[in-house]
Coordinates of C-alpha atoms and ligand atoms in Angstrom, one line a residue:
M1 CA 85.0 152.8 46.5
T2 CA 87.0 150.2 48.5
E3 CA 85.2 147.7 50.7
P4 CA 85.6 148.0 54.5
K5 CA 88.4 145.9 55.8
H6 CA 88.6 146.2 59.6
G7 CA 85.8 145.8 62.2
I8 CA 86.2 146.4 65.9
V9 CA 83.8 145.0 68.5
L10 CA 83.7 146.6 71.9
G11 CA 83.2 144.0 74.6
G12 CA 83.9 140.2 74.3
G13 CA 80.7 138.9 76.0
W14 CA 77.9 136.9 74.5
A15 CA 76.7 139.7 72.1
G16 CA 80.3 140.7 71.2
M17 CA 81.4 137.2 70.2
L18 CA 78.3 136.6 68.0
A19 CA 78.7 140.0 66.4
A20 CA 82.4 139.4 65.8
H21 CA 81.6 136.1 64.2
V22 CA 79.1 137.8 61.9
L23 CA 81.5 140.7 61.0
A24 CA 84.3 138.2 60.2
R25 CA 82.0 136.8 57.4
H26 CA 81.9 140.2 55.7
L27 CA 85.2 142.0 56.6
E28 CA 88.8 141.1 56.2
R29 CA 89.8 141.5 59.9
V30 CA 88.0 141.8 63.2
T31 CA 89.3 142.8 66.6
V32 CA 87.4 142.4 69.8
V33 CA 88.5 144.8 72.6
E34 CA 87.8 143.5 76.1
R35 CA 88.6 144.8 79.5
D36 CA 88.9 141.3 81.1
V37 CA 91.2 138.4 80.4
L38 CA 88.8 135.9 78.7
P39 CA 89.2 132.6 80.5
D40 CA 90.2 129.4 78.6
G41 CA 87.7 127.4 80.6
P42 CA 84.3 127.7 82.3
R43 CA 85.4 130.3 84.9
H44 CA 83.9 133.4 86.3
R45 CA 85.2 136.8 85.4
K46 CA 84.7 140.3 86.7
G47 CA 83.0 141.7 83.6
S48 CA 80.3 139.1 83.6
P49 CA 78.9 139.2 87.2
Q50 CA 75.6 137.7 85.9
G51 CA 77.6 134.5 85.4
R52 CA 77.0 133.5 89.0
H53 CA 73.2 133.3 88.5
V54 CA 70.9 131.0 86.5
H55 CA 70.8 131.5 82.7
V56 CA 68.5 129.9 80.2
L57 CA 69.1 130.2 76.4
W58 CA 65.7 130.0 74.7
S59 CA 65.3 128.0 71.6
S60 CA 65.1 131.0 69.3
G61 CA 68.6 132.1 70.5
A62 CA 69.9 128.6 70.5
R63 CA 68.8 128.0 66.9
I64 CA 70.5 131.2 65.7
M65 CA 73.7 130.3 67.6
D66 CA 73.5 126.9 65.9
T67 CA 73.1 128.4 62.5
L68 CA 76.0 130.7 63.0
L69 CA 78.1 127.9 64.6
P70 CA 76.8 124.7 63.1
G71 CA 76.6 121.8 65.6
M72 CA 76.9 124.1 68.6
I73 CA 73.7 122.9 70.3
D74 CA 74.8 119.3 70.1
Q75 CA 78.3 120.3 71.3
L76 CA 76.8 121.9 74.4
L77 CA 74.5 119.0 75.1
D78 CA 77.3 116.5 74.6
A79 CA 79.3 118.4 77.2
G80 CA 76.5 118.2 79.7
A81 CA 74.1 121.1 79.1
R82 CA 70.4 120.2 79.6
R83 CA 67.7 120.6 76.9
I84 CA 64.5 121.5 78.7
G85 CA 61.4 121.0 76.6
F86 CA 58.7 123.5 77.4
H87 CA 56.6 122.4 79.2
Q88 CA 57.3 118.7 79.4
D89 CA 60.6 119.1 81.4
L90 CA 59.5 122.1 83.5
V91 CA 57.3 122.1 86.6
T92 CA 56.2 125.7 87.0
L93 CA 53.9 127.6 89.2
T94 CA 52.9 130.7 87.1
S95 CA 51.2 133.7 88.5
H96 CA 47.9 131.9 87.5
G97 CA 48.6 128.5 88.8
W98 CA 50.5 125.3 88.0
Q99 CA 51.2 124.8 84.3
H100 CA 50.2 121.5 82.7
R101 CA 53.2 119.7 81.3
F102 CA 52.1 119.7 77.7
P103 CA 54.3 118.1 75.0
P104 CA 57.2 120.4 74.2
R105 CA 56.9 122.9 71.4
Q106 CA 60.0 125.0 72.3
F107 CA 63.0 124.3 74.5
A108 CA 65.7 126.1 76.5
L109 CA 69.3 125.1 77.1
M110 CA 70.3 125.2 80.7
C111 CA 73.9 125.3 81.8
T112 CA 76.2 127.7 83.7
R113 CA 76.9 131.0 81.9
P114 CA 80.7 130.7 82.1
F115 CA 80.5 127.3 80.5
L116 CA 78.2 128.6 77.7
D117 CA 80.3 131.7 77.0
W118 CA 83.5 129.7 77.0
K119 CA 82.2 127.0 74.6
V120 CA 80.8 129.6 72.2
R121 CA 83.9 131.8 72.4
E122 CA 86.2 128.8 71.7
R123 CA 84.2 128.1 68.5
V124 CA 84.1 131.7 67.4
L125 CA 87.8 132.3 67.9
A126 CA 88.7 128.9 66.3
T127 CA 88.1 130.5 62.9
G128 CA 91.4 132.4 63.4
R129 CA 89.9 135.5 61.8
I130 CA 89.2 137.4 65.0
A131 CA 91.9 138.9 67.2
V132 CA 91.1 139.7 70.8
R133 CA 92.7 142.7 72.6
Q134 CA 92.3 141.7 76.3
R135 CA 92.8 144.0 79.3
A136 CA 92.1 146.9 77.0
E137 CA 89.5 149.5 78.1
I138 CA 87.5 151.6 75.7
L139 CA 87.8 155.3 76.3
D140 CA 86.1 157.1 73.4
L141 CA 84.8 156.7 69.9
V142 CA 86.9 158.5 67.3
G143 CA 85.2 160.3 64.4
D144 CA 82.5 163.0 64.0
T145 CA 78.7 163.2 63.8
E146 CA 78.8 161.7 60.3
R147 CA 81.1 158.8 60.7
V148 CA 82.9 156.8 63.4
T149 CA 86.4 155.8 62.3
G150 CA 87.8 154.0 65.3
V151 CA 88.1 153.9 69.1
R152 CA 90.6 155.1 71.6
V153 CA 91.6 152.3 74.0
R154 CA 93.8 152.2 77.1
D155 CA 96.0 149.2 77.8
M156 CA 95.2 148.3 81.4
D157 CA 98.7 147.0 82.1
S158 CA 100.9 149.7 80.6
G159 CA 98.4 152.5 81.0
V160 CA 99.2 153.6 77.4
S161 CA 96.3 154.9 75.2
E162 CA 96.1 154.5 71.5
T163 CA 93.6 154.9 68.6
L164 CA 92.5 151.8 66.7
E165 CA 91.1 152.6 63.3
A166 CA 88.2 150.7 61.9
D167 CA 85.6 150.8 59.1
V168 CA 82.9 149.4 61.4
V169 CA 82.7 149.7 65.2
I170 CA 80.1 147.7 67.2
D171 CA 79.3 148.6 70.8
A172 CA 78.7 145.3 72.7
C173 CA 79.8 146.6 76.1
G174 CA 76.6 145.4 77.9
R175 CA 74.9 147.3 80.6
G176 CA 78.1 149.2 81.3
S177 CA 78.3 150.8 77.9
R178 CA 79.0 154.5 77.8
L179 CA 77.5 155.0 74.4
R180 CA 75.3 158.0 75.3
H181 CA 78.3 159.8 76.6
W182 CA 80.5 158.8 73.7
L183 CA 78.0 160.1 71.2
T184 CA 77.5 163.4 72.9
A185 CA 81.3 163.8 73.0
L186 CA 81.2 163.4 69.1
G187 CA 78.7 166.3 69.0
L188 CA 75.5 164.3 68.6
P189 CA 72.3 165.1 70.5
P190 CA 71.5 162.9 73.5
L191 CA 70.3 159.4 72.6
E192 CA 66.7 158.8 73.9
E193 CA 66.4 156.2 76.6
D194 CA 63.5 154.4 78.3
V195 CA 63.8 152.8 81.8
V196 CA 61.4 150.5 83.6
D197 CA 62.8 149.4 86.9
A198 CA 61.0 146.9 89.0
G199 CA 64.1 146.7 91.3
I200 CA 65.0 143.1 90.4
A201 CA 67.7 141.3 92.5
Y202 CA 69.0 137.8 92.4
A203 CA 70.5 135.5 95.1
T204 CA 72.0 132.2 94.0
R205 CA 73.5 129.1 95.5
V206 CA 74.7 125.9 93.8
Y207 CA 73.7 122.6 95.2
Q208 CA 74.7 119.0 94.5
A209 CA 71.6 117.4 93.0
P210 CA 70.6 114.1 94.5
P211 CA 71.9 111.1 92.5
G212 CA 70.0 110.8 89.2
A213 CA 68.1 114.1 89.7
A214 CA 70.4 116.3 87.6
A215 CA 69.4 114.4 84.5
G216 CA 66.0 112.8 85.5
F217 CA 64.3 115.6 87.4
P218 CA 62.5 118.5 85.7
A219 CA 63.5 122.1 86.1
V220 CA 61.4 123.9 88.7
N221 CA 60.1 127.4 88.7
V222 CA 57.9 129.1 91.3
A223 CA 56.8 132.6 90.2
A224 CA 55.2 135.5 92.0
D225 CA 51.7 136.7 91.4
H226 CA 51.8 140.3 90.2
R227 CA 48.0 140.6 90.8
L228 CA 48.6 140.5 94.6
R229 CA 50.0 144.1 94.5
E230 CA 52.9 143.2 96.7
P231 CA 56.6 142.9 96.0
G232 CA 57.2 139.7 94.0
R233 CA 59.3 136.7 95.1
F234 CA 60.5 134.0 92.7
G235 CA 62.6 130.8 92.9
V236 CA 64.0 128.4 90.4
V237 CA 66.0 125.1 90.6
Y238 CA 67.7 124.6 87.3
P239 CA 70.0 121.6 86.3
Q240 CA 73.5 122.5 85.1
E241 CA 76.0 120.8 82.9
D242 CA 78.0 119.4 85.9
G243 CA 75.3 117.5 87.7
T244 CA 74.5 120.4 90.0
W245 CA 71.4 122.4 90.7
M246 CA 71.6 126.1 90.4
V247 CA 69.0 127.7 92.7
T248 CA 68.2 131.4 92.2
L249 CA 65.8 133.3 94.5
S250 CA 64.8 136.7 93.1
C251 CA 62.5 139.5 94.0
T252 CA 61.1 142.8 92.9
R253 CA 61.7 146.0 94.9
G254 CA 60.7 145.8 98.5
A255 CA 60.8 142.0 99.0
G256 CA 64.4 141.9 100.3
L257 CA 66.7 138.9 99.6
P258 CA 68.8 136.5 101.6
T259 CA 72.4 137.7 101.8
H260 CA 73.6 135.0 104.3
D261 CA 73.7 131.3 103.7
E262 CA 71.6 130.5 106.7
D263 CA 68.8 132.8 105.4
F264 CA 68.6 131.1 101.9
L265 CA 66.3 128.2 102.8
P266 CA 64.0 130.1 105.1
Y267 CA 63.5 132.7 102.3
A268 CA 62.7 129.9 99.8
R269 CA 60.0 128.8 102.2
T270 CA 58.3 132.2 101.8
L271 CA 57.7 131.6 98.1
R272 CA 54.1 130.9 96.9
H273 CA 54.8 127.1 97.1
P274 CA 57.4 125.2 99.2
L275 CA 58.7 123.0 96.4
V276 CA 61.9 124.9 95.9
A277 CA 62.6 124.9 99.6
D278 CA 61.7 121.1 99.8
L279 CA 64.2 120.3 97.1
I280 CA 67.1 122.3 98.4
G281 CA 66.4 121.1 102.0
L282 CA 67.4 117.7 100.7
A283 CA 70.4 118.8 98.7
E284 CA 74.0 119.7 99.7
P285 CA 75.0 123.3 99.2
L286 CA 78.3 123.7 97.3
T287 CA 78.6 127.5 97.3
S288 CA 77.7 130.5 99.5
V289 CA 75.0 132.8 98.4
A290 CA 75.9 135.3 95.6
V291 CA 73.7 138.4 95.4
S292 CA 73.3 140.9 92.5
R293 CA 71.2 143.9 91.9
V294 CA 70.3 143.2 88.3
G295 CA 69.4 146.6 86.8
A296 CA 66.4 147.9 85.1
N297 CA 64.8 147.2 81.7
R298 CA 66.6 149.8 79.7
R299 CA 66.4 150.6 76.0
L300 CA 68.2 153.1 73.8
Y301 CA 66.7 154.5 70.5
P302 CA 69.5 155.0 68.0
E303 CA 66.9 154.9 65.2
R304 CA 65.3 158.1 66.5
L305 CA 68.4 160.3 66.0
D306 CA 68.0 162.4 62.9
S307 CA 71.5 161.3 61.8
W308 CA 73.3 158.2 63.0
P309 CA 77.0 158.1 62.3
E310 CA 78.0 155.7 59.6
G311 CA 80.3 152.9 60.7
L312 CA 78.7 152.5 64.2
L313 CA 76.4 149.9 65.5
V314 CA 75.1 149.0 69.0
L315 CA 73.6 145.7 70.1
G316 CA 73.2 143.3 73.0
D317 CA 72.6 144.8 76.5
A318 CA 74.3 148.0 75.4
L319 CA 71.2 148.6 73.2
A320 CA 68.5 147.0 75.3
A321 CA 68.7 145.1 78.6
F322 CA 65.7 143.3 80.1
N323 CA 64.6 142.0 83.4
P324 CA 66.4 138.6 83.3
I325 CA 63.5 136.7 84.8
Y326 CA 62.1 136.4 81.2
G327 CA 65.4 135.0 79.9
H328 CA 65.4 137.1 76.8
G329 CA 68.8 138.9 76.8
M330 CA 71.0 136.3 75.1
S331 CA 68.3 135.4 72.5
S332 CA 67.7 139.0 71.8
A333 CA 71.4 139.5 71.2
A334 CA 71.5 136.5 68.9
R335 CA 68.6 137.8 66.9
A336 CA 70.5 141.1 66.6
A337 CA 73.5 139.2 65.3
A338 CA 71.3 137.4 62.7
A339 CA 69.7 140.7 61.7
L340 CA 73.2 142.2 61.2
D341 CA 74.2 139.2 59.0
T342 CA 71.1 139.5 56.9
E343 CA 71.6 143.2 56.4
L344 CA 75.3 142.9 55.5
Q345 CA 74.5 140.1 53.1
R346 CA 71.8 142.3 51.5
S347 CA 73.6 145.6 51.2
G348 CA 77.3 144.9 51.7
T349 CA 79.2 147.1 54.1
G350 CA 79.4 150.4 52.3
G351 CA 77.1 153.4 51.6
G352 CA 74.6 153.6 54.5
A353 CA 74.7 149.9 55.3
T354 CA 75.4 150.3 59.0
R355 CA 72.5 152.8 59.4
R356 CA 70.1 150.3 57.8
A357 CA 71.6 147.5 59.9
Q358 CA 71.1 149.5 63.1
R359 CA 67.4 150.0 62.2
A360 CA 67.1 146.3 61.7
I361 CA 68.8 145.5 65.0
S362 CA 66.8 148.0 66.9
A363 CA 63.6 146.5 65.5
V364 CA 64.3 143.0 66.9
V365 CA 64.6 144.3 70.5
D366 CA 61.0 145.6 70.5
D367 CA 59.2 142.4 71.4
P368 CA 61.4 141.4 74.3
W369 CA 61.4 145.0 75.5
I370 CA 57.6 145.3 75.6
M371 CA 57.1 141.9 77.0
A372 CA 59.4 142.6 80.0
A373 CA 58.5 146.2 80.5
S374 CA 54.7 145.7 80.3
K375 CA 54.9 142.9 82.9
D376 CA 57.2 144.7 85.2
V377 CA 55.1 147.9 85.4
E378 CA 52.5 145.7 87.1
Y379 CA 54.7 145.2 90.1
V380 CA 54.3 147.6 93.1
N381 CA 57.2 149.9 93.5
C382 CA 58.1 149.8 89.8
R383 CA 59.8 153.0 88.7
M384 CA 59.7 154.2 85.1
N385 CA 60.9 156.9 82.9
T386 CA 59.4 156.2 79.5
T387 CA 57.3 157.8 76.8
D388 CA 56.3 154.4 75.3
P389 CA 52.5 154.7 74.9
R390 CA 52.1 151.0 75.3
L391 CA 53.4 151.4 78.9
T392 CA 51.8 154.7 79.9
G393 CA 48.2 154.1 78.6
G394 CA 45.5 151.4 78.6
V395 CA 47.1 149.6 81.4
V396 CA 44.0 148.0 82.9
A397 CA 42.6 146.6 79.6
R398 CA 46.0 145.3 78.6
Q399 CA 46.5 143.6 81.9
R400 CA 43.1 142.0 81.8
F401 CA 43.9 140.5 78.3
S402 CA 47.3 139.2 79.3
D403 CA 45.8 137.7 82.5
L404 CA 43.2 135.9 80.4
I405 CA 45.9 134.5 78.1
A406 CA 48.1 133.5 81.0
D407 CA 45.2 131.7 82.7
R408 CA 44.3 129.8 79.5
S409 CA 47.8 129.0 78.5
I410 CA 48.5 126.9 81.6
R411 CA 45.6 124.6 80.9
A412 CA 45.0 124.6 77.1
S413 CA 47.6 122.9 75.0
A414 CA 47.2 124.8 71.6
V415 CA 47.0 128.2 73.4
C416 CA 50.1 127.2 75.3
D417 CA 51.9 126.4 72.1
V418 CA 51.4 129.8 70.6
V419 CA 52.3 131.6 73.9
T420 CA 55.4 129.5 74.2
D421 CA 56.4 130.4 70.6
V422 CA 56.0 134.1 71.6
I423 CA 57.8 134.0 74.9
S424 CA 60.7 132.0 73.4
L425 CA 61.0 134.9 70.8
T426 CA 60.3 132.4 68.1
A427 CA 57.0 134.1 67.0
P428 CA 56.3 137.8 67.1
Q429 CA 54.2 139.1 69.9
S430 CA 51.6 140.3 67.4
E431 CA 50.6 136.6 67.1
L432 CA 48.7 137.0 70.3
A433 CA 46.4 139.5 68.7
S434 CA 45.8 137.5 65.5
S435 CA 42.3 136.2 64.7
G436 CA 43.7 132.6 64.7
F437 CA 44.9 132.9 68.2
L438 CA 41.7 134.6 69.4
S439 CA 39.7 131.8 68.0
L440 CA 42.0 129.3 69.7
M441 CA 41.4 131.0 73.0
Q442 CA 37.7 130.3 72.6
K443 CA 37.9 126.8 71.1
D444 CA 40.8 125.1 72.7
R445 CA 40.0 122.4 75.3
V446 CA 40.7 123.7 78.8
L447 CA 42.0 121.1 81.3
P448 CA 41.2 121.2 85.0
E449 CA 43.2 123.4 87.3
L450 CA 46.2 121.6 89.0
T451 CA 46.3 122.0 92.7
E452 CA 49.7 120.4 93.2
P453 CA 53.0 120.4 91.3
P454 CA 52.6 118.0 88.4
L455 CA 55.4 115.6 89.4
T456 CA 55.3 111.9 88.5
P457 CA 55.8 109.2 91.2
D458 CA 59.2 108.4 89.6
E459 CA 60.3 112.0 89.8
L460 CA 59.2 112.3 93.4
A461 CA 61.1 109.1 94.3
L462 CA 64.3 110.5 92.7
V463 CA 64.4 113.4 95.1
K464 CA 62.8 111.4 98.0
L465 CA 59.7 113.6 98.3
N466 CA 56.3 112.0 98.9
P467 CA 53.2 113.5 97.2
R468 CA 51.9 114.9 100.4
S469 CA 55.0 117.0 101.0
T470 CA 54.5 118.8 97.7
V471 CA 51.1 120.1 98.6
G472 CA 51.5 123.8 99.3
A473 CA 49.4 126.6 100.5
G474 CA 49.3 128.8 97.4
G475 CA 49.1 126.3 94.5
S476 CA 46.6 128.1 92.3
Ligands
FAD1 C1 71.4 138.0 86.9 C2 71.1 137.9 85.4 C3 70.6 136.7 84.9 C4 70.3 136.6 83.5 N1 69.7 135.5 83.0 C5 69.5 135.4 81.7 C6 68.8 134.3 81.1 O1 68.4 133.4 81.8 N2 68.7 134.3 79.8 C7 69.1 135.3 78.9 O2 69.0 135.1 77.7 N3 69.7 136.3 79.5 C8 69.9 136.5 80.8 N4 70.5 137.6 81.3 C9 70.9 138.6 80.4 C10 72.2 138.3 79.8 O3 73.2 138.0 80.8 C11 72.6 139.4 78.9 O4 71.6 139.7 78.0 C12 73.9 139.1 78.0 O5 75.0 138.8 78.8 C13 74.2 140.3 77.1 O6 75.4 140.1 76.5 P1 76.3 141.4 76.2 O7 77.5 140.8 75.4 O8 75.5 142.4 75.5 O9 76.8 141.9 77.6 P2 77.8 141.3 78.6 O10 77.6 139.8 78.6 O11 77.6 142.1 79.9 O12 79.2 141.6 78.0 C14 79.8 142.9 77.9 C15 81.3 142.8 77.8 O13 81.8 144.1 77.6 C16 83.0 144.2 78.4 N5 83.1 145.7 78.7 C17 82.3 146.5 79.2 N6 82.7 147.8 79.2 C18 83.9 147.7 78.7 C19 84.9 148.7 78.4 N7 84.7 150.0 78.7 N8 86.1 148.3 77.8 C20 86.3 147.0 77.4 N9 85.4 146.1 77.7 C21 84.2 146.4 78.3 C22 82.7 143.4 79.7 O14 83.8 143.1 80.4 C23 81.9 142.2 79.1 O15 82.8 141.2 78.7 C24 70.7 137.7 82.7 C25 71.3 138.8 83.2 C26 71.5 138.9 84.6 C27 72.1 140.2 85.1

């Protein structure tokens, strides 16, 4: 039997580029098919509307990116991205109160999404083994219920359609993927889908940070308290690679959002603490407000089909997309790319390999799925269509336990370390049920509750705030 030679990746976003890079290690040729023109700089594009809002790349995803593309983290940091140590470099009001700034165990990279995508794309394409077909739209998969043998694409300039043949096809079309439709068109039964929709929306403006603050001031996060049983409002001020602050206000269904510039600051004042409003009140806005309805937590279950066509894979948001407030989408896609690499190394590319790889990829989305979905079902007005027993049963007991962990984690350093490993997708969620963790919950030293944001005098001076002005109404 001859080894597969050509792989096609549908979609040239974050997941598509990492998947193409992995495929190129195992196949002779790889083609990425993308509807947009991919910019040769840090510029916005239509197919990536999320690029106008804050993005963090958790350490788990950053480390995988750096393994696939050695030196990539340093390259991003050298070009201005910020490395935020959790929780030393973050001042955060969680649902349970202000988080103590414990020494960092994990980190996140903060920079604009167009910058991150561009830098990673440049490195991936520099290998010269990946061709990009731009302004080409995927119409259908080609093949039958047993095997996918290619895709039909339409050139968006000429309008001409053609079939591209491939040994492996990876759907990385993001939330806009039409995979369910494509599969039924091949004669397969409908792919099962779960949806948990808290009605998340984002509104974002970019501000010029005060001098020195872009590098010397922590990232700021003010979260909602789901226990209040009212629509949640959130706000973050995150430093970017170009010395700006990106400020995103977000909400769950029913809390509305500012759509006009003049409403942005007043809305920030309605958060549980005025810190975000105080910071942007002092900074110069550089952009108008950009608003997006983000979409639900949504997960497909290819592994549940009796037979999955050989030669086909799905990953990234096309497989599972999450409420972005948890910052898991890109790391989850990176984990999927790593799982694909491991599986292709182990089994090669022939004889059932893509079926096994799909099972491995589907397994890595389970933790981010359950973390996001189980939190979101707690918000009022959340809509769901799921048969996941972890979401439909035992809600009260689960909520009580996760509230206990959240309460301890903001004040107890060793507990916080384990929780941060889990939320950064570095450790499995099952860690929180281990006997070691349960004993830590009892033994770890619990520090006093913080009633104000834990900012140092030097940090306050940088943004010209005095300690009294950071004392808010709802600090704990
Ligand atoms: C507002 C917002 C904030 C977010 N914040 C974070 C965060 O902080 N951290 C984090 O990790 N994740 C975050 N996410 C999630 C993150 O953006 C996604 O997980 C990530 O972009 C997924 O990558 P992807 O390649 O699967 O999809 P995408 O990035 O959406 O890429 C899909 C690509 O496919 C192309 N495409 C689609 N359909 C076709 C077609 N028919 N033909 C040809 N091309 C097509 C599109 O043009 C696009 O280039 C956020 C998401 C949103 C919406």
